[in-house]
């Protein structure tokens, strides 16, 4: 009986071992059949990863640059008729500098600290208020170059060190910013050239705001003179048009420096460290300076260079506030302008009919327009799309690309090969639109002040 039990158990163990061996053999056969598939998928994944890395790798060819956050192809300084171009150290005129091969990347060099931002009207891209080269512009009336310089007022340590573009020039000076402009007029001016600030729309002011406005204008008159023209504009809800926009305009002699370069000669480089030594300056002889510019009759072909900084002590464009108007307190600039941006403009006025003295749009002949704002107080989302229509055109496709790129590793790898990554690159050209969901989220992300509203 014991022998029969042993033989039964032995048969059971042998049957179990035989079944286990058969299972192992089948598993090996299945693995051997799957090995080519697994290997193929692994190789394909490796190829895709190599493609992605190759596309991200910067080009090593001369002059090549990797697109960076905030870079705009339409506004970069690659040479062209409407692209900003650098100066060449005083070896060419503004007309020829636009064709120079020495290009300035206007977006890859955006500072990481708070700074002034701008764009020409119509836009050629995002401009940097701390660039070391000038931006070219051209319209029906003139051509030239523009260099905005604003000290880093929200970065006191950097400002004190002087280790920023034009830091040595601002060392020991009280001015907060300086604007330099080259003009080459195409035709004889039909009237006096005015310079100043223009707002896009009427801004309602209460009694307190009007009193502060009066104090501000009085302070500016002490610097710029009594001949400035100021208007809060016409309320479009009261009466029919035409309506005047809010403006603060000064005669050309309110500038602080002028250089006249005859046609055929080289004008000074706007980024020249010794620029302040050229031409005539208001501080040298105010009466002679005002008299010289009052009788100025710009001649087509000559280059006229102007620099402004006198009223800068009353307007901090980076902090977006008006200091030195009230003791121990600064005024939020939005109290007067409503919301960023503000327009720096040069224009002449056509002869008015009757006794009209307002600066109506129908009378203005623009020579230069640039929208200005702080990187810390950007315009609303809708205004940015209006200022940069070429970038707004890729807003929706880029957003869809971002959504598709969030579908896992394999999905992202496939998206890279199917064109989604190219759309994401277009989105990277829009530094003011990060992770866009709607206008409310966008205004929150770009740092719009809670009191800012859609203009």
PDB file of C-alpha atoms in Angstrom, residues 23-40:
ATOM      1  CA  UNK A  23       4.553  26.103 -20.291  1.00  0.00           C
ATOM      2  CA  UNK A  24       8.131  27.344 -20.269  1.00  0.00           C
ATOM      3  CA  UNK A  25       8.674  26.088 -23.816  1.00  0.00           C
ATOM      4  CA  UNK A  26       5.551  27.896 -25.039  1.00  0.00           C
ATOM      5  CA  UNK A  27       6.632  31.086 -23.258  1.00  0.00           C
ATOM      6  CA  UNK A  28      10.030  30.932 -24.930  1.00  0.00           C
ATOM      7  CA  UNK A  29       8.388  30.477 -28.326  1.00  0.00           C
ATOM      8  CA  UNK A  30       6.097  33.478 -27.717  1.00  0.00           C
ATOM      9  CA  UNK A  31       9.033  35.665 -26.574  1.00  0.00           C
ATOM     10  CA  UNK A  32      11.081  34.654 -29.618  1.00  0.00           C
ATOM     11  CA  UNK A  33       8.188  35.634 -31.879  1.00  0.00           C
ATOM     12  CA  UNK A  34       7.771  39.029 -30.130  1.00  0.00           C
ATOM     13  CA  UNK A  35      11.473  39.910 -30.024  1.00  0.00           C
ATOM     14  CA  UNK A  36      11.603  41.372 -33.590  1.00  0.00           C
ATOM     15  CA  UNK A  37       8.534  43.536 -32.862  1.00  0.00           C
ATOM     16  CA  UNK A  38       9.965  44.854 -29.586  1.00  0.00           C
ATOM     17  CA  UNK A  39      13.294  45.519 -31.225  1.00  0.00           C
ATOM     18  CA  UNK A  40      11.609  47.350 -34.118  1.00  0.00           C
TER      19      UNK A  40
END
